[in-house]
Tab-separated table of C-alpha atoms in Angstrom:
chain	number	residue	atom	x	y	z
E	1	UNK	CA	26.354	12.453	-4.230
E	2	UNK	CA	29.064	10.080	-4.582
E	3	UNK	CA	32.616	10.656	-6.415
E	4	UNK	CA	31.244	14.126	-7.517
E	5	UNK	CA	28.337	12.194	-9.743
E	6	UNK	CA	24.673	12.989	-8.246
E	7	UNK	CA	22.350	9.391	-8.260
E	8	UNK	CA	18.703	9.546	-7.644
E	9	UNK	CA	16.813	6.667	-6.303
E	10	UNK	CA	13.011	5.963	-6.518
E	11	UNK	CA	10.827	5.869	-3.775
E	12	UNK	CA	8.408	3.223	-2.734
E	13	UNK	CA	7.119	0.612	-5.614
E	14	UNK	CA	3.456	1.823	-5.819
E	15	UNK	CA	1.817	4.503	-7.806
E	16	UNK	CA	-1.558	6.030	-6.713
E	17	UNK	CA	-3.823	6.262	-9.542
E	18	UNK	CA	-7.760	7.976	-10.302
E	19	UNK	CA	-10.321	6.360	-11.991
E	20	UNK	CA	-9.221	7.988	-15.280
E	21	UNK	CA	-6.088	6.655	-14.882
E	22	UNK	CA	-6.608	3.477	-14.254
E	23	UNK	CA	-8.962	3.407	-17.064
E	24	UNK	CA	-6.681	4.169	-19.590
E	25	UNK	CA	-3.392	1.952	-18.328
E	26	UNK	CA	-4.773	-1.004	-16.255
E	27	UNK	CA	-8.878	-1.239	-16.480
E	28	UNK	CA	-10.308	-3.301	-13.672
E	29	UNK	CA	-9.377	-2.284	-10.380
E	30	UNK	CA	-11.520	-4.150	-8.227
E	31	UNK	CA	-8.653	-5.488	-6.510
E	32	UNK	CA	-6.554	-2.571	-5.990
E	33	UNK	CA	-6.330	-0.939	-2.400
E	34	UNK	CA	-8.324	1.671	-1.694
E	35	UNK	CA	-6.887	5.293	-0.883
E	36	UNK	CA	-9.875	6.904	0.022
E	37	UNK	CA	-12.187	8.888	-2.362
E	38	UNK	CA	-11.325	7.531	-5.507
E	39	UNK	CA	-8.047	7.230	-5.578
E	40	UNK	CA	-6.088	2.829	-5.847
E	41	UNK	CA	-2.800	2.041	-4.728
E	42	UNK	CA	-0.937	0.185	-7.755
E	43	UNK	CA	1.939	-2.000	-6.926
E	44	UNK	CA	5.152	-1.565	-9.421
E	45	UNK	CA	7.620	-4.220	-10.384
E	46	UNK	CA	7.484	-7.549	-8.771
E	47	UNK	CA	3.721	-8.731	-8.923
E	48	UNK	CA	2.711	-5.468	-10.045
E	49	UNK	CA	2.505	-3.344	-12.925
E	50	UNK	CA	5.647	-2.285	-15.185
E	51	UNK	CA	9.178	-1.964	-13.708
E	52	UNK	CA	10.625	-0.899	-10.650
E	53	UNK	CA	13.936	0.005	-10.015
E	54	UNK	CA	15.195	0.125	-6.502
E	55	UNK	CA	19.175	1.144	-7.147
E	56	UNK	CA	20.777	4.764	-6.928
E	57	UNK	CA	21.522	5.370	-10.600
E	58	UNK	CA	23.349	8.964	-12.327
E	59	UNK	CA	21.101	11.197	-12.571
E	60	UNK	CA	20.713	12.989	-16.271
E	61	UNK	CA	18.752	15.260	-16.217
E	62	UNK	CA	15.985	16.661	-13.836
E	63	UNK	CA	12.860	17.984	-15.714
E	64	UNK	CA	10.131	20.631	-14.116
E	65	UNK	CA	7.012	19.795	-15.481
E	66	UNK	CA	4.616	22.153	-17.296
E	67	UNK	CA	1.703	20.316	-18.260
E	68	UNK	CA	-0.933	22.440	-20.365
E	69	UNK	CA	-4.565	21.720	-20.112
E	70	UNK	CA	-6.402	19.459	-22.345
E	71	UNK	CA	-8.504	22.401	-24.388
E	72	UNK	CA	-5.382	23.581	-25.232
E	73	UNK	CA	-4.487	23.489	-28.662
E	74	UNK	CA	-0.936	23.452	-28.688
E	75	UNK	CA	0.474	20.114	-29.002
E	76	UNK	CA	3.358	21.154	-29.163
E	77	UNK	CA	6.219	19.340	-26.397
E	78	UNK	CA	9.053	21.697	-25.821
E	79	UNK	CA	11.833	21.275	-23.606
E	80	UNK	CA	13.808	23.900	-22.323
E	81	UNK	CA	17.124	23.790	-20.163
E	82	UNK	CA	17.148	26.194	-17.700
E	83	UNK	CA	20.209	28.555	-16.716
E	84	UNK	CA	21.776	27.889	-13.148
E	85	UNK	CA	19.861	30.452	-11.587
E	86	UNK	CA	16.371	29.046	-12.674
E	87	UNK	CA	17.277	25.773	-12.344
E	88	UNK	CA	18.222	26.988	-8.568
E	89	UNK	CA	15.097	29.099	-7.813
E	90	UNK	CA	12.798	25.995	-9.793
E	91	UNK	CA	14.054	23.256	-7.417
E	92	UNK	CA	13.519	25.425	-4.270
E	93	UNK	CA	10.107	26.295	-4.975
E	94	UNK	CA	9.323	22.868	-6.157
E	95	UNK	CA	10.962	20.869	-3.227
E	96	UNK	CA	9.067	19.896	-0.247
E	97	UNK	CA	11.595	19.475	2.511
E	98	UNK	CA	11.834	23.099	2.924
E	99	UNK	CA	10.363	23.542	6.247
E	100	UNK	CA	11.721	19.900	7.492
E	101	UNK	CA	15.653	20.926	6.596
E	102	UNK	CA	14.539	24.831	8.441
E	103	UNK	CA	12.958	23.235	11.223
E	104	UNK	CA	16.580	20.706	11.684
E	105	UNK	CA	19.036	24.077	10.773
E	106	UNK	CA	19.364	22.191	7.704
E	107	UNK	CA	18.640	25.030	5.189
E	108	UNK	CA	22.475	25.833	4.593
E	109	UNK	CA	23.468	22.403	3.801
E	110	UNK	CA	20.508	22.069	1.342
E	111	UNK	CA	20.531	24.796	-0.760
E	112	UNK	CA	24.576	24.175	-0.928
E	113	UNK	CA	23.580	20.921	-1.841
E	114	UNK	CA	21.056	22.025	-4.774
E	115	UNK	CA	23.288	24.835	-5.906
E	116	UNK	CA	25.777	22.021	-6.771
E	117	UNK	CA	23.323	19.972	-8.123
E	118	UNK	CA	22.538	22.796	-10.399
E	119	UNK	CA	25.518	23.338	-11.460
E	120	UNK	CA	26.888	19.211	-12.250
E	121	UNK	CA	22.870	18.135	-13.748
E	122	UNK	CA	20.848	19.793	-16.400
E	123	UNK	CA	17.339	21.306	-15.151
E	124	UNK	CA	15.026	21.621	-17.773
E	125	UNK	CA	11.445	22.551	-18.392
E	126	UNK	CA	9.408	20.349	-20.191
E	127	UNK	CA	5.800	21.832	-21.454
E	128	UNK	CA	3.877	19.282	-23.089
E	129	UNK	CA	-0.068	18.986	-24.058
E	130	UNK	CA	-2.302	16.813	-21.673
E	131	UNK	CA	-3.875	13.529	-22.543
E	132	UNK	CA	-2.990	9.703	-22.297
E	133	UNK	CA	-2.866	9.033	-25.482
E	134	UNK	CA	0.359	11.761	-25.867
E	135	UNK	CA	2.250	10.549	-23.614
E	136	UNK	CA	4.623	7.643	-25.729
E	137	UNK	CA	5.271	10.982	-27.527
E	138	UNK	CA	6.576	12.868	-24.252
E	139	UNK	CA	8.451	9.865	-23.118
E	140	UNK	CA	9.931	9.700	-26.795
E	141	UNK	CA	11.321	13.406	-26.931
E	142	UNK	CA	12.505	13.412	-23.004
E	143	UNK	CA	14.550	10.106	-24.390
E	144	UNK	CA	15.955	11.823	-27.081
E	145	UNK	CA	16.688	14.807	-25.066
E	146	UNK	CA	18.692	13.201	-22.566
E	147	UNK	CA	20.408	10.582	-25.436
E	148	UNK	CA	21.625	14.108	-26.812
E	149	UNK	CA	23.462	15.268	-24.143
């Protein structure tokens, strides 16, 4: 949080990826690092694949995801802002810190900390159908979403 404004930042530049995955964006992946089981590491940005940006930017909007299963026949991609209160109880049950900021006597300062974020950023859910080849469409209507607010 800085001047009131809430920036999120991303995490490490890699992206683990399955077989289908890699399939569909990347192909080979001889040369990938090996997670275990099936799963590659893929480096992002810099000698990797796509971009990676490493700065605190405003954040938007958050979105919960809701993705429906591929036999699913609805292909439909809806997104839905959530009221305060939802937005509130979504972000707690999808946060992992929980027992981290309990086991430091943190939990006061973080659900303070997500109630305001509740109230300053838009939470919304976004239901969309599964499958690769969909997804330029998802990216498309979160875009547009966000552009309209």
């Amino acid at each position: 949080v800085a001047d009131g404004r809430f920036f999120g930042q991303s995490g490490y530049p890699t992206m683990n990826m399955g077989p289908d995955e890699i399939r569909f964006f990347l192909q080979p992946h001889a040369d990938l690092e090996s997670l275990g089981r099936e799963k590659r590491r893929v480096p992002v940005g810099q000698n990797g694949w796509g971009t990676f940006c490493g700065t605190a930017k405003p954040l938007g909007a958050l979105f919960i995801v809701d993705r429906r299963p591929a036999a699913s026949e609805d292909d439909r991609i809806d997104i839905t802002r959530l009221s305060q209160q939802q937005a509130l109880m979504a972000l707690i049950s999808h946060s992992f810190g929980a027992r981290l900021a309990d086991a430091l006597g943190r939990t006061p300062q973080r659900l303070d900390l997500l109630a305001q974020l509740v109230k300053n950023v838009p939470v919304c859910r976004l239901s969309y159908p599964s499958g690769f080849e969909k997804l330029a469409r998802v990216r498309n209507a979160v875009e547009a979403y966000v552009a309209g607010l």
